[in-house]
PDB file of C-alpha atoms and ligand atoms in Angstrom:
ATOM      1  CA  MET A  26      76.742 139.877 146.537  1.00  0.00           C
ATOM      2  CA  LYS A  27      78.902 142.948 147.235  1.00  0.00           C
ATOM      3  CA  ILE A  28      82.951 141.942 146.016  1.00  0.00           C
ATOM      4  CA  ALA A  29      86.462 142.895 146.910  1.00  0.00           C
ATOM      5  CA  PRO A  30      89.189 142.142 144.591  1.00  0.00           C
ATOM      6  CA  SER A  31      92.237 140.718 145.589  1.00  0.00           C
ATOM      7  CA  ILE A  32      95.507 142.051 143.605  1.00  0.00           C
ATOM      8  CA  LEU A  33      97.986 139.614 144.815  1.00  0.00           C
ATOM      9  CA  ASP A  34      97.397 138.109 141.283  1.00  0.00           C
ATOM     10  CA  ALA A  35      96.878 141.531 139.453  1.00  0.00           C
ATOM     11  CA  ASP A  36     100.163 142.519 136.736  1.00  0.00           C
ATOM     12  CA  PHE A  37     102.194 144.106 138.796  1.00  0.00           C
ATOM     13  CA  GLY A  38     104.532 145.596 136.251  1.00  0.00           C
ATOM     14  CA  LYS A  39     101.203 148.391 135.618  1.00  0.00           C
ATOM     15  CA  LEU A  40      99.557 147.643 138.898  1.00  0.00           C
ATOM     16  CA  GLN A  41      97.531 151.387 138.334  1.00  0.00           C
ATOM     17  CA  SER A  42      95.991 150.241 134.759  1.00  0.00           C
ATOM     18  CA  GLU A  43      94.830 146.802 137.672  1.00  0.00           C
ATOM     19  CA  LEU A  44      93.680 149.410 140.133  1.00  0.00           C
ATOM     20  CA  ASN A  45      90.633 151.132 137.607  1.00  0.00           C
ATOM     21  CA  SER A  46      89.944 147.565 136.268  1.00  0.00           C
ATOM     22  CA  ILE A  47      88.270 146.718 139.387  1.00  0.00           C
ATOM     23  CA  GLU A  48      86.768 150.160 140.048  1.00  0.00           C
ATOM     24  CA  THR A  49      83.245 149.287 139.967  1.00  0.00           C
ATOM     25  CA  SER A  50      83.806 146.727 142.399  1.00  0.00           C
ATOM     26  CA  ASP A  51      82.808 147.684 146.573  1.00  0.00           C
ATOM     27  CA  ARG A  52      86.108 147.385 147.841  1.00  0.00           C
ATOM     28  CA  ILE A  53      90.307 146.727 146.873  1.00  0.00           C
ATOM     29  CA  HIS A  54      91.653 143.460 149.185  1.00  0.00           C
ATOM     30  CA  LEU A  55      94.824 144.070 150.022  1.00  0.00           C
ATOM     31  CA  ASP A  56      96.928 140.744 151.485  1.00  0.00           C
ATOM     32  CA  ILE A  57     100.049 141.690 152.967  1.00  0.00           C
ATOM     33  CA  MET A  58     102.144 138.581 153.792  1.00  0.00           C
ATOM     34  CA  ASP A  59     105.663 138.740 155.822  1.00  0.00           C
ATOM     35  CA  GLY A  60     106.949 135.905 154.317  1.00  0.00           C
ATOM     36  CA  HIS A  61     107.117 135.130 158.269  1.00  0.00           C
ATOM     37  CA  TYR A  62     103.395 135.001 159.142  1.00  0.00           C
ATOM     38  CA  VAL A  63     102.876 133.461 156.500  1.00  0.00           C
ATOM     39  CA  PRO A  64     105.451 132.049 153.574  1.00  0.00           C
ATOM     40  CA  ASN A  65     105.452 134.297 151.229  1.00  0.00           C
ATOM     41  CA  LEU A  66     105.930 138.044 150.056  1.00  0.00           C
ATOM     42  CA  SER A  67     103.852 140.942 148.872  1.00  0.00           C
ATOM     43  CA  PHE A  68     104.308 144.060 149.576  1.00  0.00           C
ATOM     44  CA  GLY A  69     104.446 147.090 151.401  1.00  0.00           C
ATOM     45  CA  LEU A  70     104.347 150.305 152.066  1.00  0.00           C
ATOM     46  CA  PRO A  71     106.342 152.413 149.282  1.00  0.00           C
ATOM     47  CA  VAL A  72     104.403 150.162 146.209  1.00  0.00           C
ATOM     48  CA  LEU A  73     100.709 150.863 148.184  1.00  0.00           C
ATOM     49  CA  LYS A  74     100.961 155.145 148.729  1.00  0.00           C
ATOM     50  CA  GLY A  75     102.063 154.858 144.727  1.00  0.00           C
ATOM     51  CA  LEU A  76      99.054 154.202 144.027  1.00  0.00           C
ATOM     52  CA  ASN A  77      95.862 156.076 143.283  1.00  0.00           C
ATOM     53  CA  TYR A  78      92.629 153.747 144.642  1.00  0.00           C
ATOM     54  CA  PRO A  79      89.724 154.276 142.951  1.00  0.00           C
ATOM     55  CA  ILE A  80      87.663 152.645 145.842  1.00  0.00           C
ATOM     56  CA  ALA A  81      87.469 151.996 149.327  1.00  0.00           C
ATOM     57  CA  THR A  82      90.158 149.724 150.728  1.00  0.00           C
ATOM     58  CA  GLU A  83      90.529 146.493 152.735  1.00  0.00           C
ATOM     59  CA  ALA A  84      94.057 145.310 154.282  1.00  0.00           C
ATOM     60  CA  HIS A  85      94.415 141.499 155.007  1.00  0.00           C
ATOM     61  CA  LEU A  86      97.280 141.496 157.480  1.00  0.00           C
ATOM     62  CA  MET A  87      99.322 138.055 157.620  1.00  0.00           C
ATOM     63  CA  VAL A  88     102.302 139.218 159.148  1.00  0.00           C
ATOM     64  CA  ASN A  89     104.108 138.908 162.245  1.00  0.00           C
ATOM     65  CA  ASN A  90     103.594 141.473 165.274  1.00  0.00           C
ATOM     66  CA  PRO A  91     100.701 143.684 162.707  1.00  0.00           C
ATOM     67  CA  GLU A  92     100.179 146.393 164.865  1.00  0.00           C
ATOM     68  CA  ASN A  93     103.645 147.401 164.015  1.00  0.00           C
ATOM     69  CA  PHE A  94     101.590 147.455 160.313  1.00  0.00           C
ATOM     70  CA  ILE A  95      98.035 149.771 161.443  1.00  0.00           C
ATOM     71  CA  ASP A  96     100.343 153.278 160.779  1.00  0.00           C
ATOM     72  CA  MET A  97     101.306 152.352 157.613  1.00  0.00           C
ATOM     73  CA  PHE A  98      97.414 151.329 156.167  1.00  0.00           C
ATOM     74  CA  ALA A  99      95.896 154.600 158.362  1.00  0.00           C
ATOM     75  CA  GLN A 100      98.696 156.863 156.178  1.00  0.00           C
ATOM     76  CA  ILE A 101      96.945 154.997 152.470  1.00  0.00           C
ATOM     77  CA  GLY A 102      93.157 155.856 153.499  1.00  0.00           C
ATOM     78  CA  CYS A 103      92.374 152.441 154.331  1.00  0.00           C
ATOM     79  CA  GLY A 104      89.168 151.961 156.203  1.00  0.00           C
ATOM     80  CA  ILE A 105      89.406 148.550 157.066  1.00  0.00           C
ATOM     81  CA  ILE A 106      92.342 146.193 158.951  1.00  0.00           C
ATOM     82  CA  THR A 107      91.602 143.236 159.915  1.00  0.00           C
ATOM     83  CA  PHE A 108      94.506 141.219 161.393  1.00  0.00           C
ATOM     84  CA  HIS A 109      95.443 136.823 162.381  1.00  0.00           C
ATOM     85  CA  ILE A 110      93.500 136.547 165.656  1.00  0.00           C
ATOM     86  CA  GLU A 111      95.983 132.465 165.146  1.00  0.00           C
ATOM     87  CA  ASN A 112      98.669 134.792 165.361  1.00  0.00           C
ATOM     88  CA  THR A 113      97.913 137.381 167.597  1.00  0.00           C
ATOM     89  CA  GLY A 114      96.154 135.464 170.526  1.00  0.00           C
ATOM     90  CA  ARG A 115      92.768 136.778 172.400  1.00  0.00           C
ATOM     91  CA  ALA A 116      93.991 139.457 174.887  1.00  0.00           C
ATOM     92  CA  LYS A 117      96.056 140.869 171.973  1.00  0.00           C
ATOM     93  CA  ALA A 118      93.871 140.325 169.575  1.00  0.00           C
ATOM     94  CA  LEU A 119      91.324 143.304 171.654  1.00  0.00           C
ATOM     95  CA  GLU A 120      94.082 145.600 172.579  1.00  0.00           C
ATOM     96  CA  LEU A 121      94.504 145.576 168.592  1.00  0.00           C
ATOM     97  CA  MET A 122      91.255 146.206 167.546  1.00  0.00           C
ATOM     98  CA  LYS A 123      90.834 148.715 170.094  1.00  0.00           C
ATOM     99  CA  SER A 124      94.123 150.804 168.754  1.00  0.00           C
ATOM    100  CA  ILE A 125      92.940 150.466 164.983  1.00  0.00           C
ATOM    101  CA  LYS A 126      88.933 152.407 165.736  1.00  0.00           C
ATOM    102  CA  SER A 127      90.954 154.879 167.372  1.00  0.00           C
ATOM    103  CA  GLN A 128      92.042 155.502 163.929  1.00  0.00           C
ATOM    104  CA  GLY A 129      89.011 155.638 162.732  1.00  0.00           C
ATOM    105  CA  ILE A 130      89.636 152.415 161.188  1.00  0.00           C
ATOM    106  CA  LYS A 131      87.368 149.578 161.136  1.00  0.00           C
ATOM    107  CA  PRO A 132      89.196 146.426 163.245  1.00  0.00           C
ATOM    108  CA  GLY A 133      88.477 142.519 162.340  1.00  0.00           C
ATOM    109  CA  ILE A 134      89.273 139.359 162.763  1.00  0.00           C
ATOM    110  CA  CYS A 135      90.870 136.646 159.825  1.00  0.00           C
ATOM    111  CA  VAL A 136      90.178 132.761 160.812  1.00  0.00           C
ATOM    112  CA  ASP A 137      92.499 130.791 158.529  1.00  0.00           C
ATOM    113  CA  GLY A 138      90.946 127.906 156.345  1.00  0.00           C
ATOM    114  CA  TYR A 139      91.764 125.179 159.212  1.00  0.00           C
ATOM    115  CA  THR A 140      90.838 127.408 162.579  1.00  0.00           C
ATOM    116  CA  ASP A 141      87.654 126.324 164.328  1.00  0.00           C
ATOM    117  CA  VAL A 142      85.178 129.898 164.768  1.00  0.00           C
ATOM    118  CA  ALA A 143      84.585 128.739 168.146  1.00  0.00           C
ATOM    119  CA  PHE A 144      88.362 129.925 168.576  1.00  0.00           C
ATOM    120  CA  LEU A 145      86.145 133.962 168.205  1.00  0.00           C
ATOM    121  CA  ASP A 146      84.601 134.187 171.966  1.00  0.00           C
ATOM    122  CA  ASP A 147      81.702 136.772 172.360  1.00  0.00           C
ATOM    123  CA  ALA A 148      83.174 139.753 173.457  1.00  0.00           C
ATOM    124  CA  ILE A 149      86.106 139.402 170.083  1.00  0.00           C
ATOM    125  CA  LEU A 150      82.345 138.667 168.133  1.00  0.00           C
ATOM    126  CA  ALA A 151      81.745 142.121 170.149  1.00  0.00           C
ATOM    127  CA  GLN A 152      84.113 143.781 168.465  1.00  0.00           C
ATOM    128  CA  ALA A 153      85.255 142.806 165.460  1.00  0.00           C
ATOM    129  CA  GLU A 154      83.245 145.251 162.772  1.00  0.00           C
ATOM    130  CA  GLN A 155      84.328 142.598 160.033  1.00  0.00           C
ATOM    131  CA  ILE A 156      85.074 138.490 160.962  1.00  0.00           C
ATOM    132  CA  CYS A 157      86.875 137.237 157.475  1.00  0.00           C
ATOM    133  CA  LEU A 158      87.011 133.856 157.317  1.00  0.00           C
ATOM    134  CA  MET A 159      89.069 132.324 154.956  1.00  0.00           C
ATOM    135  CA  SER A 160      87.988 129.494 152.798  1.00  0.00           C
ATOM    136  CA  VAL A 161      91.825 128.405 152.126  1.00  0.00           C
ATOM    137  CA  LYS A 162      95.155 128.168 154.336  1.00  0.00           C
ATOM    138  CA  ALA A 163      96.611 131.934 154.200  1.00  0.00           C
ATOM    139  CA  GLY A 164      99.543 132.890 152.179  1.00  0.00           C
ATOM    140  CA  PHE A 165      99.075 132.196 148.690  1.00  0.00           C
ATOM    141  CA  GLY A 166      96.503 133.245 145.772  1.00  0.00           C
ATOM    142  CA  GLY A 167      94.891 130.166 143.028  1.00  0.00           C
ATOM    143  CA  GLN A 168      93.491 127.610 145.397  1.00  0.00           C
ATOM    144  CA  SER A 169      90.820 125.042 146.524  1.00  0.00           C
ATOM    145  CA  PHE A 170      87.584 126.530 148.047  1.00  0.00           C
ATOM    146  CA  MET A 171      87.077 124.884 151.175  1.00  0.00           C
ATOM    147  CA  PRO A 172      83.690 124.071 151.894  1.00  0.00           C
ATOM    148  CA  GLU A 173      83.697 123.932 155.931  1.00  0.00           C
ATOM    149  CA  VAL A 174      83.953 127.908 155.615  1.00  0.00           C
ATOM    150  CA  LEU A 175      79.825 127.866 155.253  1.00  0.00           C
ATOM    151  CA  ASP A 176      79.291 126.294 158.229  1.00  0.00           C
ATOM    152  CA  LYS A 177      81.209 128.491 160.056  1.00  0.00           C
ATOM    153  CA  ILE A 178      79.374 130.931 158.461  1.00  0.00           C
ATOM    154  CA  LYS A 179      76.091 130.288 159.553  1.00  0.00           C
ATOM    155  CA  ASN A 180      77.357 129.654 162.902  1.00  0.00           C
ATOM    156  CA  LEU A 181      79.118 132.998 163.400  1.00  0.00           C
ATOM    157  CA  ARG A 182      74.721 134.373 162.503  1.00  0.00           C
ATOM    158  CA  ALA A 183      73.760 131.339 164.843  1.00  0.00           C
ATOM    159  CA  ARG A 184      75.428 133.079 167.845  1.00  0.00           C
ATOM    160  CA  GLY A 185      73.946 136.508 166.295  1.00  0.00           C
ATOM    161  CA  TYR A 186      77.424 138.251 164.523  1.00  0.00           C
ATOM    162  CA  GLN A 187      75.151 140.600 162.738  1.00  0.00           C
ATOM    163  CA  ASN A 188      78.899 142.933 161.248  1.00  0.00           C
ATOM    164  CA  GLU A 189      80.019 142.117 157.823  1.00  0.00           C
ATOM    165  CA  ILE A 190      81.541 138.444 157.869  1.00  0.00           C
ATOM    166  CA  GLU A 191      83.738 138.512 154.261  1.00  0.00           C
ATOM    167  CA  VAL A 192      85.214 135.281 152.660  1.00  0.00           C
ATOM    168  CA  ASP A 193      88.105 134.312 151.021  1.00  0.00           C
ATOM    169  CA  GLY A 194      89.984 132.120 148.898  1.00  0.00           C
ATOM    170  CA  GLY A 195      89.411 129.443 146.026  1.00  0.00           C
ATOM    171  CA  VAL A 196      85.101 131.971 145.240  1.00  0.00           C
ATOM    172  CA  THR A 197      84.352 131.611 142.092  1.00  0.00           C
ATOM    173  CA  LEU A 198      80.879 132.096 140.300  1.00  0.00           C
ATOM    174  CA  ASP A 199      80.243 128.379 141.236  1.00  0.00           C
ATOM    175  CA  ASN A 200      80.547 128.866 144.700  1.00  0.00           C
ATOM    176  CA  VAL A 201      79.875 132.410 145.589  1.00  0.00           C
ATOM    177  CA  ALA A 202      75.385 132.115 145.882  1.00  0.00           C
ATOM    178  CA  SER A 203      75.929 128.876 148.719  1.00  0.00           C
ATOM    179  CA  LEU A 204      78.145 131.341 150.549  1.00  0.00           C
ATOM    180  CA  LYS A 205      75.465 134.039 149.732  1.00  0.00           C
ATOM    181  CA  ASP A 206      72.491 131.707 150.789  1.00  0.00           C
ATOM    182  CA  ALA A 207      74.899 130.924 153.633  1.00  0.00           C
ATOM    183  CA  GLY A 208      74.907 134.166 155.344  1.00  0.00           C
ATOM    184  CA  ALA A 209      77.864 136.514 154.000  1.00  0.00           C
ATOM    185  CA  ASP A 210      78.220 139.788 152.385  1.00  0.00           C
ATOM    186  CA  ILE A 211      81.510 140.180 150.818  1.00  0.00           C
ATOM    187  CA  VAL A 212      83.992 137.789 149.293  1.00  0.00           C
ATOM    188  CA  VAL A 213      87.767 138.307 148.401  1.00  0.00           C
ATOM    189  CA  VAL A 214      88.111 136.927 145.199  1.00  0.00           C
ATOM    190  CA  GLY A 215      91.431 136.892 143.071  1.00  0.00           C
ATOM    191  CA  SER A 216      92.778 134.592 140.520  1.00  0.00           C
ATOM    192  CA  PHE A 217      88.764 133.910 139.289  1.00  0.00           C
ATOM    193  CA  LEU A 218      88.754 137.577 138.121  1.00  0.00           C
ATOM    194  CA  MET A 219      92.644 138.048 137.659  1.00  0.00           C
ATOM    195  CA  ASN A 220      92.950 136.725 135.179  1.00  0.00           C
ATOM    196  CA  GLN A 221      90.466 137.300 133.511  1.00  0.00           C
ATOM    197  CA  ASP A 222      91.250 140.508 130.512  1.00  0.00           C
ATOM    198  CA  TYR A 223      90.105 143.851 131.474  1.00  0.00           C
ATOM    199  CA  ASP A 224      86.328 143.665 130.126  1.00  0.00           C
ATOM    200  CA  GLY A 225      86.378 140.033 131.112  1.00  0.00           C
ATOM    201  CA  ARG A 226      86.885 141.387 134.525  1.00  0.00           C
ATOM    202  CA  GLY A 227      83.281 144.647 134.457  1.00  0.00           C
ATOM    203  CA  LYS A 228      80.834 141.798 133.974  1.00  0.00           C
ATOM    204  CA  THR A 229      82.707 139.461 136.913  1.00  0.00           C
ATOM    205  CA  ILE A 230      82.118 141.430 138.702  1.00  0.00           C
ATOM    206  CA  GLU A 231      78.448 142.302 137.822  1.00  0.00           C
ATOM    207  CA  ALA A 232      77.944 138.376 137.514  1.00  0.00           C
ATOM    208  CA  PHE A 233      78.764 138.572 141.700  1.00  0.00           C
ATOM    209  CA  GLN A 234      77.024 141.941 142.352  1.00  0.00           C
ATOM    210  CA  GLY A 235      73.633 140.230 141.524  1.00  0.00           C
ATOM    211  CA  VAL A 236      73.623 137.599 143.290  1.00  0.00           C
TER     212      VAL A 236
HETATM  213  C1  DX5 B  14      95.231 134.296 150.319  1.00  0.00           C
HETATM  214  C2  DX5 B  14      94.581 135.786 150.252  1.00  0.00           C
HETATM  215  C3  DX5 B  14      93.613 135.582 149.531  1.00  0.00           C
HETATM  216  C4  DX5 B  14      93.694 135.314 147.955  1.00  0.00           C
HETATM  217  C5  DX5 B  14      91.992 135.763 147.644  1.00  0.00           C
HETATM  218  O1  DX5 B  14      96.073 133.979 151.788  1.00  0.00           O
HETATM  219  O2  DX5 B  14      93.925 136.412 151.701  1.00  0.00           O
HETATM  220  O3  DX5 B  14      92.793 137.196 149.026  1.00  0.00           O
HETATM  221  O4  DX5 B  14      94.718 135.685 147.364  1.00  0.00           O
HETATM  222  O5  DX5 B  14      93.073 134.520 146.240  1.00  0.00           O
HETATM  223  P1  DX5 B  14      92.033 133.162 145.568  1.00  0.00           P
HETATM  224  O6  DX5 B  14      90.520 133.833 145.190  1.00  0.00           O
HETATM  225  O7  DX5 B  14      93.175 132.996 143.733  1.00  0.00           O
HETATM  226  O8  DX5 B  14      91.564 132.396 145.847  1.00  0.00           O
HETATM  227 ZN1   ZN B  15      93.441 137.765 151.817  1.00  0.00          ZN
END
């Protein structure tokens, strides 16, 4: 299984060495929160621009008006941008995916833990290069995994969705095999990984990749 560590639970006093400690993972997951769409704040461009990324990054936008944040991630060389369809609605989601693609970035749609995947119609699935299924309610790290996500993954695969499916929230080495069996490609791992020391992180990343 591929792993994209979330740096939400990193030590923000030494972010560069925190990033270096996860360089054997597959991608770095940047959780962007504005205190409006979700009741929490994370970090923005001034922080992100000051860092060197040892591997590719993806941005998970939990913000109102996500269209205002695309240039910011183009500036730091982000490879994938996902935003919440509950926030934009369907028409704006299609438009925004087109505009992200035009900047050479892969567009993805994120679905919150309590949203039904029936919300994703065929036109959305046809354009989304990643579907990020949350297995918690968006806004905070360290929540418990919602097993309902397993049926959502299976549902998307049964409908023929072949691009990347990512699962975000509450993922540990105890539930990653079930996610793989259901058809997920990559998992976001925050607290389970970032609460460990650097040596432990390296071993844990390897353990995820071995599943
Ligand atoms: C929650 C974020 C997640 C989260 C992952 O809103 O999108 O990326 O921080 O952290 P854990 O693995 O602790 O749930
Ligand atoms: Zn996330």
